[in-house]
Every structure is written in structure tokens, then in C-alpha cells.
Coordinates of C-alpha atoms and ligand atoms in Angstrom, one line a residue:
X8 CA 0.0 0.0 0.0
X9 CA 1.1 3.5 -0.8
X10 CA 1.9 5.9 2.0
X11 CA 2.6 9.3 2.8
X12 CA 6.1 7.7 4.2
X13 CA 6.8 6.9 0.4
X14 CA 7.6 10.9 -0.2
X15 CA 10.1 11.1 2.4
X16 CA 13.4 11.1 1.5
X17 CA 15.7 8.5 3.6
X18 CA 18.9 9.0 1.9
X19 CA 21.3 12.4 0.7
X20 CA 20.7 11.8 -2.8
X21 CA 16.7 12.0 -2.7
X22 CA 16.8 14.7 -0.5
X23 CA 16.9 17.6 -3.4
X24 CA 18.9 20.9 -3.4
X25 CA 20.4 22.2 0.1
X26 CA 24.2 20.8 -1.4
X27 CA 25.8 22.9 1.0
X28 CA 24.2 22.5 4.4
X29 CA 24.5 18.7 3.0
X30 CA 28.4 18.7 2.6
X31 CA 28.6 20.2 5.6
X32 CA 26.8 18.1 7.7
X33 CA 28.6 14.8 5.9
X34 CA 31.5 16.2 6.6
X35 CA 30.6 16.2 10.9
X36 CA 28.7 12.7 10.8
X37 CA 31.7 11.0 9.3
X38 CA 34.0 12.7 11.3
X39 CA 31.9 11.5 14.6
X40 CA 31.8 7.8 13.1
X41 CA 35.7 7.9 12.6
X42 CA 36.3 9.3 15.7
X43 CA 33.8 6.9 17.8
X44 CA 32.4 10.1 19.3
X45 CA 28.7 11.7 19.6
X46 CA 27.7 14.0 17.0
X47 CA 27.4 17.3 18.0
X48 CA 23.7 18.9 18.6
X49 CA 22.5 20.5 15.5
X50 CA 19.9 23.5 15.2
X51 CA 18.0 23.3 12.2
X52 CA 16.2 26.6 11.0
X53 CA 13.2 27.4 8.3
X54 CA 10.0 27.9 7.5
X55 CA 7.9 25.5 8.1
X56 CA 7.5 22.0 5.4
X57 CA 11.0 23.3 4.1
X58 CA 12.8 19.7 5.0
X59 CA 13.7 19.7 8.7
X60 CA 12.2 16.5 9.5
X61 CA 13.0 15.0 7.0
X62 CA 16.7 16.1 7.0
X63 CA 16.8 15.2 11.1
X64 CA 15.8 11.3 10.1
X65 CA 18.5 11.6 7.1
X66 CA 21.2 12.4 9.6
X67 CA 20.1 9.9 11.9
X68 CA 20.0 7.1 9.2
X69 CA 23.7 7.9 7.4
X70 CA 25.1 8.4 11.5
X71 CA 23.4 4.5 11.7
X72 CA 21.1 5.3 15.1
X73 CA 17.5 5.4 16.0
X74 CA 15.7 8.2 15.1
X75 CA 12.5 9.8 17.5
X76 CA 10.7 13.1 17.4
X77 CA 8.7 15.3 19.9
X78 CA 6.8 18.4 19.4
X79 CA 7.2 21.0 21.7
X80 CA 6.3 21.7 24.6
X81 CA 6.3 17.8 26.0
X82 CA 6.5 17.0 29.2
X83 CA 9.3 16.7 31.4
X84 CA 8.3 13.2 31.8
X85 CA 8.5 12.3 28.5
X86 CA 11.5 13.2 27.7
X87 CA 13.0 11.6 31.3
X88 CA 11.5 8.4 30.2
X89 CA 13.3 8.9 26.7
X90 CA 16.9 9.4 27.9
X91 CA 16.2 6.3 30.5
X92 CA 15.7 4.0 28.2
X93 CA 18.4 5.2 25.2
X94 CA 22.2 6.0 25.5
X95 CA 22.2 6.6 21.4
X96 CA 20.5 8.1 19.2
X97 CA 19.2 11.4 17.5
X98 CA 16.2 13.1 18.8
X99 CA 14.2 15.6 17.1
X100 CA 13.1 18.7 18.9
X101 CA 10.5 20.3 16.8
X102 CA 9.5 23.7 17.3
X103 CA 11.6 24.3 20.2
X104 CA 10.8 28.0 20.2
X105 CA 7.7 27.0 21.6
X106 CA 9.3 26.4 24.9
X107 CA 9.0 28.7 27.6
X108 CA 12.1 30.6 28.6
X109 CA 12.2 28.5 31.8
X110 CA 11.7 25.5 30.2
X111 CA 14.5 26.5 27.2
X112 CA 16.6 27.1 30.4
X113 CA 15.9 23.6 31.9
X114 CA 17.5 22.2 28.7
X115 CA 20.8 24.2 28.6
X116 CA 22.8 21.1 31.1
X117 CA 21.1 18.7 28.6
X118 CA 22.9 20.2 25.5
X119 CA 26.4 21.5 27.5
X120 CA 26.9 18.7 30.3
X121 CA 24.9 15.5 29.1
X122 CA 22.2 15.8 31.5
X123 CA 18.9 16.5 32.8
X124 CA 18.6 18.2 35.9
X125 CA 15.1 17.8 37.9
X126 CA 13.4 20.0 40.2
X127 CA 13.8 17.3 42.8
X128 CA 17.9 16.9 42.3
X129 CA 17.9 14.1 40.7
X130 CA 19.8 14.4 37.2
X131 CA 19.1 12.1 34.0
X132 CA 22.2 11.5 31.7
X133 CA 22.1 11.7 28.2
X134 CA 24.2 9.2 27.1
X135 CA 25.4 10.0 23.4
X136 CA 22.1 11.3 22.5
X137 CA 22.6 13.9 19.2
X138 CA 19.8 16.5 20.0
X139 CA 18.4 17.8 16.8
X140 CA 16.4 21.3 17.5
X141 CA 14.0 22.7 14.8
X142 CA 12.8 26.1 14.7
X143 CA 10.5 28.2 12.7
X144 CA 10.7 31.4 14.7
X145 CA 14.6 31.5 16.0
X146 CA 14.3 34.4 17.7
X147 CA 12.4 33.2 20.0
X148 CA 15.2 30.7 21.4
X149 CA 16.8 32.1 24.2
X150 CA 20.5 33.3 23.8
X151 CA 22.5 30.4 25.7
X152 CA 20.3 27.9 24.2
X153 CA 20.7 29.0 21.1
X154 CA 24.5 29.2 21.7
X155 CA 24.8 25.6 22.4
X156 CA 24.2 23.7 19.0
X157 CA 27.1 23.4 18.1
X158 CA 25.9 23.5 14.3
X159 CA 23.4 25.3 13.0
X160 CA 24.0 25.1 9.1
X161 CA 21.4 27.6 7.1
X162 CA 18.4 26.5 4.9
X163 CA 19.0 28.0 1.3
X164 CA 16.1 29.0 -0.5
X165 CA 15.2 26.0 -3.1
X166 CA 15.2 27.3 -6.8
X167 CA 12.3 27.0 -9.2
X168 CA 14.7 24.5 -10.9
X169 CA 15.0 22.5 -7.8
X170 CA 10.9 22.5 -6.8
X171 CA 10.2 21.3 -10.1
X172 CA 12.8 18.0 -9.1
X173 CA 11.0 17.8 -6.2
X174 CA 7.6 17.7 -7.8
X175 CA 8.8 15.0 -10.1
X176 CA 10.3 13.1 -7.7
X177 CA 7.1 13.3 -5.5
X178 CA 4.7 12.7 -8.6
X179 CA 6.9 9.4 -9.1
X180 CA 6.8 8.0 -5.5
X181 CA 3.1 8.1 -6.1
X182 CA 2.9 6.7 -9.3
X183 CA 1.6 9.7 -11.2
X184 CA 2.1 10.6 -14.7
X185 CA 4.0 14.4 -14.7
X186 CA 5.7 15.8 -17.8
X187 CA 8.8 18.4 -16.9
X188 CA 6.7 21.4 -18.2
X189 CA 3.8 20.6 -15.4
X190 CA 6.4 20.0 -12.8
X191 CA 8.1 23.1 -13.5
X192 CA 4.9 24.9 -13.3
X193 CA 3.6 23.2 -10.1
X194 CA 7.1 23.4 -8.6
X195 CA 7.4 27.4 -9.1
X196 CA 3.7 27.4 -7.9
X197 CA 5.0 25.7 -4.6
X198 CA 6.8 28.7 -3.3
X199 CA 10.0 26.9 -2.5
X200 CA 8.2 25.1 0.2
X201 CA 8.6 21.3 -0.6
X202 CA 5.1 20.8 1.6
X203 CA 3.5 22.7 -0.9
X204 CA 4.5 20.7 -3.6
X205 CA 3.1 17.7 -2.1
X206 CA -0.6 19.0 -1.4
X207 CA -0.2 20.1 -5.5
X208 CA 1.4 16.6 -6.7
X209 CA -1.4 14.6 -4.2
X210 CA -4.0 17.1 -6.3
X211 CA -2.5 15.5 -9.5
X212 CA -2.8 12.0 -8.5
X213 CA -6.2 12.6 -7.3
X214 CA -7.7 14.2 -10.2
X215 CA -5.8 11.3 -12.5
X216 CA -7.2 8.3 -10.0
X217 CA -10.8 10.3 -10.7
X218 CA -9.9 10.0 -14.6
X219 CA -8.9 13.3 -15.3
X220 CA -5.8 14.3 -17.3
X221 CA -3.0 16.3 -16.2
X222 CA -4.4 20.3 -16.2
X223 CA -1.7 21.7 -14.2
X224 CA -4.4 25.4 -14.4
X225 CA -6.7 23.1 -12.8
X226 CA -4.3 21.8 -10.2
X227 CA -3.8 25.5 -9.4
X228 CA -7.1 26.6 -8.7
X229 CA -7.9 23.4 -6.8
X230 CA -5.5 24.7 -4.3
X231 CA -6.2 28.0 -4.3
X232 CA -3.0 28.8 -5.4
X233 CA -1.3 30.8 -8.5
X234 CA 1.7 30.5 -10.5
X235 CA 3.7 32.5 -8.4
X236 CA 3.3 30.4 -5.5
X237 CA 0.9 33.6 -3.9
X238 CA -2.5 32.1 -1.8
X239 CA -5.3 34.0 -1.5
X240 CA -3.3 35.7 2.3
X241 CA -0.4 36.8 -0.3
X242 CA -2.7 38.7 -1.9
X243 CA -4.6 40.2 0.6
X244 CA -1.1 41.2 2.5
X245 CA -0.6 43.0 -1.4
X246 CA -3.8 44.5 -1.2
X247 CA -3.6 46.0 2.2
X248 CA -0.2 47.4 1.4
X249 CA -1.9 48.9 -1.4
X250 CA -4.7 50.8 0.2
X251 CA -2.1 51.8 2.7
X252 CA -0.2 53.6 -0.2
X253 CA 1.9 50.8 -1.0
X254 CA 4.0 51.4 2.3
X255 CA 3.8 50.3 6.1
X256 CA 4.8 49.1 9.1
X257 CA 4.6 45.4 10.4
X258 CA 2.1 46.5 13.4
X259 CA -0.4 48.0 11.2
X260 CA -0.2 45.0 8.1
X261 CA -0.3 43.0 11.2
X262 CA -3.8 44.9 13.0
X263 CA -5.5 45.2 9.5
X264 CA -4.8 41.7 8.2
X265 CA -6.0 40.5 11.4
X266 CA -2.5 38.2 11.0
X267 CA 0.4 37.4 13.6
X268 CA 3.6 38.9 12.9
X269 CA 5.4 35.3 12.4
X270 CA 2.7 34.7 9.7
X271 CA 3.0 37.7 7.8
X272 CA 7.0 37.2 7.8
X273 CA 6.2 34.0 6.3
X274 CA 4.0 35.4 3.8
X275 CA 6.5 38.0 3.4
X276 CA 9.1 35.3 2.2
X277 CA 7.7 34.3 -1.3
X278 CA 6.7 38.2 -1.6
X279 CA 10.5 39.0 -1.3
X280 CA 11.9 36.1 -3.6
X281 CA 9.3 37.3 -6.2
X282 CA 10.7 40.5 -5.9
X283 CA 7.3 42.2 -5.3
X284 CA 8.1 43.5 -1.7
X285 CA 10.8 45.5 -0.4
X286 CA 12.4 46.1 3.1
X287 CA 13.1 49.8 3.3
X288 CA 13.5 52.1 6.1
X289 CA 10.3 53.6 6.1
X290 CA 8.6 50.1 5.9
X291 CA 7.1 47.3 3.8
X292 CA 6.7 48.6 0.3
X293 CA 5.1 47.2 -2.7
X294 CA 7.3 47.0 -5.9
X295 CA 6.7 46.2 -9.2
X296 CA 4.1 43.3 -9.5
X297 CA 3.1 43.8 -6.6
X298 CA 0.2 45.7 -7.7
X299 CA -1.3 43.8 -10.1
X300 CA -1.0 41.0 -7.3
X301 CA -2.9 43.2 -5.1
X302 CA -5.6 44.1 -8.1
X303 CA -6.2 40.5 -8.4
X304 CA -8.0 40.3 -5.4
X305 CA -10.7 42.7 -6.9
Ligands
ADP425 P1 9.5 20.6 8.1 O1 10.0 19.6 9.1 O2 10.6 21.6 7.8 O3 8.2 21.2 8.4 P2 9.3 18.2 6.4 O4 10.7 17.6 6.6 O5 8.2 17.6 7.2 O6 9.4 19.8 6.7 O7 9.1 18.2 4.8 C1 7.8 18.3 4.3 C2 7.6 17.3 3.1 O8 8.4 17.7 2.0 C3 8.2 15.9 3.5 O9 7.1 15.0 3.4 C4 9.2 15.5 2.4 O10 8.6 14.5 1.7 C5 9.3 16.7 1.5 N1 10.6 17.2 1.4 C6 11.1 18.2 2.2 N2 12.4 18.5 1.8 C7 12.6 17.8 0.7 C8 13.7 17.8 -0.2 N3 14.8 18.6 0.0 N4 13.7 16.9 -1.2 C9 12.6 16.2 -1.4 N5 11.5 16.2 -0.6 C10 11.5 17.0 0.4

């Protein structure tokens, strides 16, 4: 039976683009595995369904450990329970900005001394436990946490060339007919956000299941979704920038779109790469395209 799991890369060489970030981290897993040692903690930052999952289970598999995952906040419990019963392994820490500042704090011995300390003295080792941290929002990591992955290699920003490899590679894993032209279409229509791409190659193999061809336009307005990659919030965000005068502040976008502030800066991402937003002193200003983004919402 085909899964969801089938899209996930498990190797280096199906997980697409990010060549640097991968070198990099080959080079400090195969330096651990020579030198018998535990891999150092890793922070792992981008927006979100950009590959940090996915890249935490590929390190685990080519280091050759177990791989588990929480979501933050968890309990301390949980996590006690975790480091009792394993001495190796990675462990993902998703969303760790989510953690409140005395619970980030909690976790500083865990990363710097190899243990756990609880409120009632006692202190949990970690073994050779890698922890893996994943954050949307980074700023919102305190200082001395943040400090202590030792390696924190960037996310680049995937090219239209290297969604539309994704979307092929996706549309094959569930066995869906896609020429190049459709994939380079639905792949620039993903945003650079490999999630995206799924929910537009799963529309595909929908549609084909029901008997339908491949109409990538189709595709597109299933998902409420243009070839730019904009949804129908990227073009609201365009539209209130407009009616401002085409320049504002984060607070006001923020109070009129009825949006928080990490949202819009995600929104603000695709805006920027497609060059129809601006950063200037004065604010967030609408360039170019960016009006007749905004006048499609009329
Ligand atoms: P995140 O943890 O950043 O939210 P995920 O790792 O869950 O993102 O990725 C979302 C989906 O996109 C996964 O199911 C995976 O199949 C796919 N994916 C992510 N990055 C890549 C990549 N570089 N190459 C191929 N597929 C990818």
C-alpha cells in the first residue's frame, strides 16, 4: 500500500537541493563515526515543510542510530522516560521555540553537560544522544540555548529548478504521470516550500485516480494557489499594502490583516523572492508586481 512515508526522502541523494548544508553536515557525521564520538547537537532553522524533518531522520539514518521526534512543549516526563531508556540516538526537537524561557533554560545542562537536571535533584544522563532542534521562529530561542548547537547550518532558499525536481520526484513515489513542463509549473507554484509541492502533486494523483488528465491550471485553482506560488493571504497582505499607499509598518499589516507577525513574515518570504516587496526604512513597500498582485483580489 502506498503511503505518505513513500515521499520522504531516507537518503542524501533523494533529499533535493540544500548541497551545502549537505556537505557540511557529511563532513561532521563521518567525522563522529571515525572518531567513535557523539555528533554534536545541530539547530536546524526554516519555514515550516521546508525539509527539517526530514533532514533530522537523514542524519540519523547515514550516522546508523534510532531516530524519535517530539513536538514542543512535552513533558518533562517524557522526555525523562526517553533518555532512560536510550544512550544513542538522534532526537528531534521540533518547534523548540515554543518552549517557555524557563523550560529552554531547563535544557541548557542537557545540550552543555549530558544531563537533565530535575526539580527534585535528581539528574538524568544523556548518554550519546545527538539532540536535533527545529525552529520556525529563532528568535524566539533564548541566547545560551541558542548558543549551544554546536551547528546550526542555514536552509538556502530552493530554486524553481530544484521545486520542479521535487515535484517530479514526489509525482513518481506516487505513481503519477508528470511531464517536466507541469512540474516546473507546479514546482514554481510551490513557493519553495517542498510541503506545498506535495498537497499540488497529491491534487494531481487525485484528479488522475478520478480519470482526469493532467491540467496543471486546474491543479492550481484546486488549491487556491497561483503560479507565483501567492494564496489568497499573499494577496490580501498586497492588497492591504496597497490601500495603505503601497508602504507600512509590520504592526499596522499586522492589526489590518488580522494576522500574527510570524505569519506575515512567512507570507513576506515568497513576496521578497518574487521581488514584489521590499524592506526599506520607512517600511514594507510594494514594488513592481506587486500591484497587479494586489488588483487580483478585486
Ligand atoms: P519541516 O519539518 O521543515 O516542516 P518536512 O521535513 O516535514 O518539513 O518536509 C515536508 C515534506 O516535504 C516531507 O514529506 C518531504 O517528503 C518533503 N521534502 C522536504 N524537503 C525535501 C527535499 N529537499 N527533497 C525532497 N523532498 C522534500
Amino acid at each position: 500500500m502506498e503511503t505518505t512515508d513513500n515521499l520522504r526522502p531516507i537518503e542524501w541523494d533523494d533529499y533535493i537541493g540544500q548541497a551545502t548544508m549537505k556537505e557540511r553536515l557529511s563532513i561532521h557525521i563521518n567525522s563522529a563515526l571515525l572518531r567513535d564520538a557523539a555528533l554534536d547537537h545541530i539547530l536546524l532553522t526554516g519555514p515550516p515543510g521546508c525539509g527539517k524533518t526530514t533532514m533530522a531522520q537523514i542524519i540519523a539514518n547515514s550516522y546508523g542510530v534510532d531516530f524519535t521526534s517530539f513536538i514542543m512543549p512535552i513533558k518533562e516526563k517524557v522526555l525523562v522516560t526517553y533518555l532512560r531508556l536510550t544512550d544513542q540516538g538522534v532526537i528531534l526537537l521540533d518547534e523548540i521555540h515554543r518552549l517557555s524561557t524557563k523550560q529552554q533554560e531547563s535544557y541548557l545542562s542537557l545540550l552543555e553537560d549530558g544531563y537533565l537536571q530535575l526539580d527534585n535533584g535528581d539528574r538524568v544522563e544523556s548518554g550519546n544522544i545527538t539532540i536535533i532542534g527545529a525552529t520556525t521562529e529563532p528568535e524566539k530561542v533564548i541566547a545560551p540555548l541558542y548558543d549551544r548547537f554546536a551547528i546550526k547550518p542555514p536552509f538556502d532558499e530552493y530554486s524553481d529548478a530544484e521545486m520542479r525536481d521535487i515535484v517530479l520526484r514526489m509525482a513518481e513515489a506516487v505513481e503519477t504521470d508528470m511531464t517536466d513542463e507541469a512540474a516546473h509549473v507546479l514546482g514554481r507554484a510551490s513557493g519553495g516550500i517542498p510541503r506545498n509541492a506535495k498537497s499540488l502533486v497529491f491534487m494531481a494523483r487525485d484528479l488522475e485516480t478520478m480519470g482526469y488528465g493532467l491540467d496543471v491550471a486546474e491543479i492550481l485553482q484546486k488549491c487556491r494557489v497561483d503560479e507565483d506560488g501567492f494564496s489568497e493571504d499573499h494577496r490580501r497582505y498586497c492588497q492591504v499594502l496597497a490601500e495603505t499607499g503601497g508602504i507600512s509598518g509590520l504592526e499596522i499589516l499586522s492589526a489590518h490583516l488580522r494576522l500574527p507577525k510570524p505569519t506575515l513574515i512567512e507570507l513576506e518570504r515568497l513576496l521578497l523572492k518574487r521581488e514584489v516587496l521590499q524592506y526599506t526604512k520607512s517600511g514594507r513597500e510594494l514594488i513592481g508586481r506587486g500591484w497587479s498582485v494586489a488588483k487580483a483580489m478585486e
